[in-house]
Tab-separated table of C-alpha atoms in Angstrom:
chain	number	residue	atom	x	y	z
A	1	UNK	CA	-29.941	9.573	-27.141
A	2	UNK	CA	-32.424	6.562	-26.172
A	3	UNK	CA	-35.065	7.167	-23.069
A	4	UNK	CA	-36.034	4.283	-20.935
A	5	UNK	CA	-39.244	4.225	-18.448
A	6	UNK	CA	-38.824	2.325	-15.228
A	7	UNK	CA	-42.389	1.567	-13.400
A	8	UNK	CA	-41.960	3.123	-9.894
A	9	UNK	CA	-43.712	2.922	-6.444
A	10	UNK	CA	-43.041	5.865	-4.683
A	11	UNK	CA	-42.112	7.362	-2.291
A	12	UNK	CA	-39.166	5.518	-3.320
A	13	UNK	CA	-36.230	5.464	-0.969
A	14	UNK	CA	-32.899	5.591	-2.959
A	15	UNK	CA	-29.758	4.174	-1.109
A	16	UNK	CA	-26.420	6.451	-1.440
A	17	UNK	CA	-23.695	5.041	-1.965
A	18	UNK	CA	-20.231	5.901	-1.081
A	19	UNK	CA	-18.212	4.554	-3.895
A	20	UNK	CA	-14.934	3.968	-2.839
A	21	UNK	CA	-15.956	2.162	0.265
A	22	UNK	CA	-18.667	-0.387	-1.307
A	23	UNK	CA	-17.577	-3.770	-1.863
A	24	UNK	CA	-18.031	-4.344	-5.256
A	25	UNK	CA	-17.947	-8.208	-4.670
A	26	UNK	CA	-21.046	-8.291	-2.824
A	27	UNK	CA	-22.564	-5.114	-2.858
A	28	UNK	CA	-25.158	-5.850	-6.055
A	29	UNK	CA	-26.263	-8.831	-3.985
A	30	UNK	CA	-26.360	-7.597	-0.424
A	31	UNK	CA	-28.391	-4.591	-1.110
A	32	UNK	CA	-30.729	-6.194	-3.153
A	33	UNK	CA	-31.574	-8.707	-1.177
A	34	UNK	CA	-33.082	-5.835	1.536
A	35	UNK	CA	-35.623	-4.526	-1.322
A	36	UNK	CA	-33.335	-1.792	-2.570
A	37	UNK	CA	-34.039	-0.815	-6.129
A	38	UNK	CA	-32.334	2.040	-6.693
A	39	UNK	CA	-29.016	3.612	-5.444
A	40	UNK	CA	-27.573	6.516	-6.185
A	41	UNK	CA	-23.548	7.158	-6.313
A	42	UNK	CA	-21.403	10.124	-6.524
A	43	UNK	CA	-19.202	10.955	-9.870
A	44	UNK	CA	-16.307	13.105	-8.721
A	45	UNK	CA	-14.703	10.411	-6.848
A	46	UNK	CA	-15.584	7.792	-9.307
A	47	UNK	CA	-13.890	9.506	-11.956
A	48	UNK	CA	-10.604	9.775	-9.609
A	49	UNK	CA	-10.539	5.949	-8.747
A	50	UNK	CA	-11.493	3.247	-10.462
A	51	UNK	CA	-11.482	6.508	-13.297
A	52	UNK	CA	-13.565	7.252	-16.548
A	53	UNK	CA	-11.520	4.399	-18.383
A	54	UNK	CA	-11.932	1.527	-15.967
A	55	UNK	CA	-16.156	2.195	-15.640
A	56	UNK	CA	-16.317	2.516	-18.983
A	57	UNK	CA	-14.586	-0.486	-19.738
A	58	UNK	CA	-16.570	-2.429	-17.060
A	59	UNK	CA	-19.937	-1.245	-18.266
A	60	UNK	CA	-20.357	1.640	-15.607
A	61	UNK	CA	-21.074	2.063	-12.344
A	62	UNK	CA	-23.475	-0.597	-11.766
A	63	UNK	CA	-21.599	-3.111	-13.223
A	64	UNK	CA	-18.602	-1.921	-11.230
A	65	UNK	CA	-20.917	-3.092	-8.224
A	66	UNK	CA	-22.485	-5.910	-9.847
A	67	UNK	CA	-25.495	-4.404	-9.555
A	68	UNK	CA	-28.689	-5.564	-11.389
A	69	UNK	CA	-31.061	-2.490	-10.236
A	70	UNK	CA	-31.300	1.065	-11.206
A	71	UNK	CA	-28.529	3.692	-10.543
A	72	UNK	CA	-28.949	7.445	-10.087
A	73	UNK	CA	-25.460	9.817	-10.835
A	74	UNK	CA	-24.720	12.490	-8.665
A	75	UNK	CA	-22.258	15.296	-9.392
A	76	UNK	CA	-20.915	14.280	-5.796
A	77	UNK	CA	-18.512	17.386	-5.383
A	78	UNK	CA	-19.183	17.290	-1.900
A	79	UNK	CA	-19.041	21.404	-0.764
A	80	UNK	CA	-20.579	24.092	-1.732
A	81	UNK	CA	-20.277	26.520	-5.120
A	82	UNK	CA	-18.076	29.085	-3.714
A	83	UNK	CA	-17.685	32.321	-5.907
A	84	UNK	CA	-19.050	32.526	-9.285
A	85	UNK	CA	-16.719	34.009	-12.034
A	86	UNK	CA	-17.151	35.947	-15.196
A	87	UNK	CA	-15.883	32.521	-16.760
A	88	UNK	CA	-17.338	30.031	-14.723
A	89	UNK	CA	-19.809	29.114	-17.354
A	90	UNK	CA	-16.899	27.921	-19.556
A	91	UNK	CA	-14.479	26.920	-17.049
A	92	UNK	CA	-16.740	24.216	-14.925
A	93	UNK	CA	-16.723	23.328	-11.376
A	94	UNK	CA	-13.831	23.383	-9.255
A	95	UNK	CA	-14.011	20.858	-6.401
A	96	UNK	CA	-11.706	18.736	-4.108
A	97	UNK	CA	-11.696	15.350	-3.927
A	98	UNK	CA	-12.159	13.629	0.200
A	99	UNK	CA	-9.345	11.497	0.133
A	100	UNK	CA	-6.424	13.000	-0.391
A	101	UNK	CA	-7.747	16.380	-0.892
A	102	UNK	CA	-6.529	17.299	-4.629
A	103	UNK	CA	-8.145	20.053	-6.506
A	104	UNK	CA	-9.567	19.354	-9.577
A	105	UNK	CA	-11.508	21.099	-12.139
A	106	UNK	CA	-14.289	19.689	-14.442
A	107	UNK	CA	-16.153	21.459	-17.427
A	108	UNK	CA	-19.327	20.945	-19.400
A	109	UNK	CA	-17.236	18.607	-22.266
A	110	UNK	CA	-15.347	16.602	-19.640
A	111	UNK	CA	-18.787	16.090	-17.455
A	112	UNK	CA	-20.344	14.758	-20.854
A	113	UNK	CA	-17.539	12.107	-20.445
A	114	UNK	CA	-17.961	10.958	-17.057
A	115	UNK	CA	-21.713	10.532	-17.845
A	116	UNK	CA	-20.732	8.077	-20.485
A	117	UNK	CA	-18.700	6.126	-18.417
A	118	UNK	CA	-21.139	5.964	-15.752
A	119	UNK	CA	-23.795	4.589	-17.733
A	120	UNK	CA	-26.676	5.400	-15.228
A	121	UNK	CA	-29.617	4.931	-15.696
A	122	UNK	CA	-30.384	8.352	-14.702
A	123	UNK	CA	-27.943	10.943	-14.082
A	124	UNK	CA	-27.787	14.879	-12.885
A	125	UNK	CA	-26.291	17.446	-14.968
A	126	UNK	CA	-23.251	19.431	-14.216
A	127	UNK	CA	-24.627	21.395	-10.930
A	128	UNK	CA	-23.056	22.895	-7.769
A	129	UNK	CA	-25.077	24.294	-5.009
A	130	UNK	CA	-24.482	27.534	-3.749
A	131	UNK	CA	-23.633	27.651	-0.074
A	132	UNK	CA	-27.208	27.948	1.960
A	133	UNK	CA	-26.111	31.485	3.682
A	134	UNK	CA	-24.432	33.089	0.663
A	135	UNK	CA	-24.628	36.547	0.271
A	136	UNK	CA	-27.998	37.149	-1.706
A	137	UNK	CA	-26.036	38.080	-5.305
A	138	UNK	CA	-23.791	34.998	-5.249
A	139	UNK	CA	-27.527	33.010	-4.659
A	140	UNK	CA	-28.700	34.646	-7.672
A	141	UNK	CA	-25.176	34.320	-9.662
A	142	UNK	CA	-25.110	30.650	-9.021
A	143	UNK	CA	-28.665	29.918	-10.297
A	144	UNK	CA	-28.071	31.363	-13.793
A	145	UNK	CA	-24.813	29.523	-13.839
A	146	UNK	CA	-25.801	26.298	-12.908
A	147	UNK	CA	-29.102	26.465	-15.133
A	148	UNK	CA	-26.052	27.181	-17.937
A	149	UNK	CA	-24.248	23.849	-17.165
A	150	UNK	CA	-27.598	22.290	-17.515
A	151	UNK	CA	-27.709	23.191	-21.342
A	152	UNK	CA	-24.222	22.359	-21.965
A	153	UNK	CA	-25.072	18.607	-20.135
A	154	UNK	CA	-28.490	17.488	-20.583
A	155	UNK	CA	-29.925	14.345	-18.896
A	156	UNK	CA	-33.475	15.043	-18.685
A	157	UNK	CA	-33.139	16.191	-15.029
A	158	UNK	CA	-32.887	19.746	-13.919
A	159	UNK	CA	-31.157	20.779	-10.809
A	160	UNK	CA	-33.421	23.375	-8.891
A	161	UNK	CA	-30.952	25.578	-6.875
A	162	UNK	CA	-31.459	28.955	-5.189
A	163	UNK	CA	-30.764	28.190	-1.569
A	164	UNK	CA	-33.079	29.307	0.728
A	165	UNK	CA	-34.563	32.217	-1.278
A	166	UNK	CA	-37.902	31.741	-2.852
A	167	UNK	CA	-37.419	34.110	-5.773
A	168	UNK	CA	-33.855	32.634	-6.810
A	169	UNK	CA	-35.813	29.112	-6.457
A	170	UNK	CA	-38.336	30.633	-8.703
A	171	UNK	CA	-35.768	32.012	-11.167
A	172	UNK	CA	-34.163	28.247	-11.019
A	173	UNK	CA	-37.656	26.188	-11.875
A	174	UNK	CA	-38.482	28.955	-14.839
A	175	UNK	CA	-34.800	28.685	-16.387
A	176	UNK	CA	-35.636	24.276	-15.906
A	177	UNK	CA	-39.351	24.968	-17.663
A	178	UNK	CA	-37.905	26.789	-20.353
A	179	UNK	CA	-35.848	24.047	-21.570
A	180	UNK	CA	-39.033	21.442	-20.926
A	181	UNK	CA	-37.732	20.007	-17.982
A	182	UNK	CA	-39.955	18.120	-16.443
A	183	UNK	CA	-38.225	16.043	-13.330
A	184	UNK	CA	-36.469	18.005	-10.973
A	185	UNK	CA	-33.539	16.985	-8.406
A	186	UNK	CA	-33.686	19.979	-5.383
A	187	UNK	CA	-30.331	20.943	-5.133
A	188	UNK	CA	-28.742	22.116	-1.722
A	189	UNK	CA	-30.619	20.096	0.871
A	190	UNK	CA	-27.510	17.867	1.500
A	191	UNK	CA	-26.050	20.930	3.299
A	192	UNK	CA	-25.963	20.945	7.090
A	193	UNK	CA	-28.807	22.688	8.090
A	194	UNK	CA	-30.450	23.048	10.970
A	195	UNK	CA	-33.871	20.641	10.353
A	196	UNK	CA	-36.666	23.534	10.678
A	197	UNK	CA	-34.662	25.691	7.798
A	198	UNK	CA	-34.187	22.630	6.080
A	199	UNK	CA	-38.028	21.411	6.085
A	200	UNK	CA	-38.734	25.419	5.453
A	201	UNK	CA	-36.809	25.666	2.435
A	202	UNK	CA	-38.184	22.230	1.270
A	203	UNK	CA	-41.988	22.536	1.597
A	204	UNK	CA	-41.055	26.440	-0.343
A	205	UNK	CA	-39.441	24.791	-2.866
A	206	UNK	CA	-41.422	21.635	-3.718
A	207	UNK	CA	-44.906	24.402	-3.658
A	208	UNK	CA	-42.970	26.433	-6.389
A	209	UNK	CA	-42.564	23.303	-8.820
A	210	UNK	CA	-44.943	22.358	-11.612
A	211	UNK	CA	-47.558	19.847	-11.244
A	212	UNK	CA	-47.014	15.967	-12.688
A	213	UNK	CA	-43.060	16.211	-12.669
A	214	UNK	CA	-40.949	14.038	-10.920
A	215	UNK	CA	-39.157	15.323	-7.573
A	216	UNK	CA	-36.014	13.952	-6.049
A	217	UNK	CA	-34.075	15.011	-2.971
A	218	UNK	CA	-31.223	14.062	-0.523
A	219	UNK	CA	-32.293	13.343	3.185
A	220	UNK	CA	-29.654	12.379	5.249
A	221	UNK	CA	-31.760	11.743	8.916
A	222	UNK	CA	-35.162	10.478	9.933
A	223	UNK	CA	-36.946	13.888	10.764
A	224	UNK	CA	-35.906	15.064	6.770
A	225	UNK	CA	-37.010	11.316	5.243
A	226	UNK	CA	-40.248	12.223	6.949
A	227	UNK	CA	-40.356	15.760	5.807
A	228	UNK	CA	-39.815	14.819	2.089
A	229	UNK	CA	-42.343	11.849	2.388
A	230	UNK	CA	-44.819	14.481	3.834
A	231	UNK	CA	-43.985	17.305	1.110
A	232	UNK	CA	-44.791	14.896	-1.763
A	233	UNK	CA	-40.994	14.524	-2.928
A	234	UNK	CA	-40.894	11.075	-4.996
A	235	UNK	CA	-37.278	10.128	-4.663
A	236	UNK	CA	-35.333	10.231	-1.438
A	237	UNK	CA	-31.455	9.556	-1.732
A	238	UNK	CA	-30.292	8.527	2.048
A	239	UNK	CA	-27.127	7.116	3.314
A	240	UNK	CA	-29.101	6.831	6.631
A	241	UNK	CA	-28.647	3.294	7.170
A	242	UNK	CA	-24.848	2.751	6.232
A	243	UNK	CA	-23.971	5.524	8.228
A	244	UNK	CA	-25.652	4.257	11.477
A	245	UNK	CA	-23.848	1.147	10.579
A	246	UNK	CA	-20.650	2.334	10.694
A	247	UNK	CA	-21.117	4.076	14.080
A	248	UNK	CA	-22.566	0.690	15.164
A	249	UNK	CA	-26.221	1.903	15.680
A	250	UNK	CA	-29.103	-0.164	14.817
A	251	UNK	CA	-31.976	1.330	12.683
A	252	UNK	CA	-35.236	0.119	13.615
A	253	UNK	CA	-38.311	0.187	11.162
A	254	UNK	CA	-39.891	3.573	12.766
A	255	UNK	CA	-36.365	4.884	12.010
A	256	UNK	CA	-35.485	5.501	15.308
A	257	UNK	CA	-31.769	3.962	16.549
A	258	UNK	CA	-30.346	2.411	19.262
A	259	UNK	CA	-26.723	1.035	20.053
A	260	UNK	CA	-26.599	-2.392	17.989
A	261	UNK	CA	-26.321	-4.466	21.293
A	262	UNK	CA	-29.523	-3.355	22.425
A	263	UNK	CA	-31.415	-3.846	19.071
A	264	UNK	CA	-29.668	-7.496	18.697
A	265	UNK	CA	-30.380	-7.527	15.078
A	266	UNK	CA	-30.712	-10.903	13.215
A	267	UNK	CA	-31.570	-12.675	16.482
A	268	UNK	CA	-28.177	-12.983	17.924
A	269	UNK	CA	-28.093	-12.101	21.661
A	270	UNK	CA	-27.045	-8.754	22.614
A	271	UNK	CA	-23.646	-10.661	24.293
A	272	UNK	CA	-22.753	-11.802	20.883
A	273	UNK	CA	-22.254	-8.155	19.408
A	274	UNK	CA	-19.030	-6.927	21.571
A	275	UNK	CA	-17.154	-10.254	20.189
A	276	UNK	CA	-17.585	-9.743	16.680
A	277	UNK	CA	-17.309	-6.179	16.311
A	278	UNK	CA	-13.899	-6.577	17.604
A	279	UNK	CA	-12.784	-9.912	16.432
A	280	UNK	CA	-14.438	-10.467	13.458
A	281	UNK	CA	-15.370	-6.547	12.169
A	282	UNK	CA	-16.226	-7.354	8.421
A	283	UNK	CA	-19.149	-9.913	9.534
A	284	UNK	CA	-20.351	-7.836	11.753
A	285	UNK	CA	-20.503	-4.414	9.665
A	286	UNK	CA	-22.418	-6.675	7.290
A	287	UNK	CA	-24.845	-8.375	9.496
A	288	UNK	CA	-26.182	-5.030	10.840
A	289	UNK	CA	-25.662	-2.966	7.364
A	290	UNK	CA	-28.160	-5.234	6.183
A	291	UNK	CA	-30.301	-5.076	8.621
A	292	UNK	CA	-30.519	-1.573	9.028
A	293	UNK	CA	-31.012	-1.437	5.037
A	294	UNK	CA	-33.734	-3.932	5.578
A	295	UNK	CA	-35.811	-1.574	8.177
A	296	UNK	CA	-35.012	1.657	6.273
A	297	UNK	CA	-36.905	0.139	2.890
A	298	UNK	CA	-39.529	-1.679	5.241
A	299	UNK	CA	-40.381	2.062	6.196
A	300	UNK	CA	-40.998	3.281	2.874
A	301	UNK	CA	-42.939	-0.151	1.831
A	302	UNK	CA	-45.906	1.249	4.705
A	303	UNK	CA	-46.156	4.662	3.268
A	304	UNK	CA	-49.466	5.300	1.262
A	305	UNK	CA	-48.067	4.167	-2.780
A	306	UNK	CA	-48.230	5.939	-5.446
A	307	UNK	CA	-46.935	4.659	-9.382
A	308	UNK	CA	-44.747	6.706	-11.068
A	309	UNK	CA	-42.839	5.999	-14.184
A	310	UNK	CA	-38.847	7.000	-14.049
A	311	UNK	CA	-37.791	8.342	-17.485
A	312	UNK	CA	-33.880	7.533	-17.772
A	313	UNK	CA	-31.132	7.385	-20.037
C-alpha cells in the first residue's frame, strides 16, 4: 500500500457531507471556494447508493463529488453497537440504512472492498462504537471486537473506543499501540451526549493518547468544536454549517447562529430571504450554505495554527 503525506495547518475543519443529499455537480466547486480542504463521507449509505461498483468506476468518493481536495471515509453506520456476540469478529457489523431502513451486515473482507471503491485520502477501519451508557461488560467486549476489526481492515488509523470508561479507553489505545498505530480517531463522540459528559470523555481520552500522533473527532455543535480545539484535537469533523442551513439559520464567525433574515448574508436585505426561501429554495439553500461554510472555516483560521503532516492512503 502506498502512503501519501499531506501538509496541513491545524486545527483543521473537516466538513461532514451526507453523500446522498449532496449535489455532485456543484459540491466540489462550492466547498473549495469556501475554504474547505477536507470532506468526510459515510461509507455505509454510499455503498448502498450509488454503490461500490459505481464509485469504483468513477474513481471514488471525491470523483463522484467532483472534489479535488482530501476525503475522509467514515464507516457511517449511524447507530451504536448493541450487543457483542461470540462471532462478532467474523460476522462484522450489523447496521440499518437511513433511507428505507433496510438491515445490512458487512464483514472485514466486504469492508475492504468498500475502501477500494471509496478511494479516499484517509479512511477509518471497520468499527462501531458501543452506546456511551451501555453496561460495562458490553463496552469492554466492544473494545476487543473493534480491535479485531481494525486488524482485519488496516488503514493507518486506529479507532479509540471505550465510551466514557477510562480503563476501556486505555485498553483500546493499548491495542492500537501494539499495532504501531500513531493516528487516532476518537470513537463514540458523534452520539447525543450531554455537553459536560462529552467534554469530560474527550479530555479523558486525549490525556491517555501517546504524544506526536494525529487526533480526529466528530464535533457537531459550537461547544464541542471549541472543546475539541482546547483539547488539542487536530482534525475536527462537523456538519454544523450544513445543518444550520437546512434550518434556515445563519452561522456567524463566532459560531453563534441567528435566523437567516437577521443575519442577511451576502449583503442581501433581510426582506429578500422570505421570498428566496419560498420561491427559489435551491438558490436560497446554496447561498446560505456558502455563507455558513465560509464563516465556519474562518473560525478555525483565527485559531493559533500548528503544522502537521497527514498520512493517507
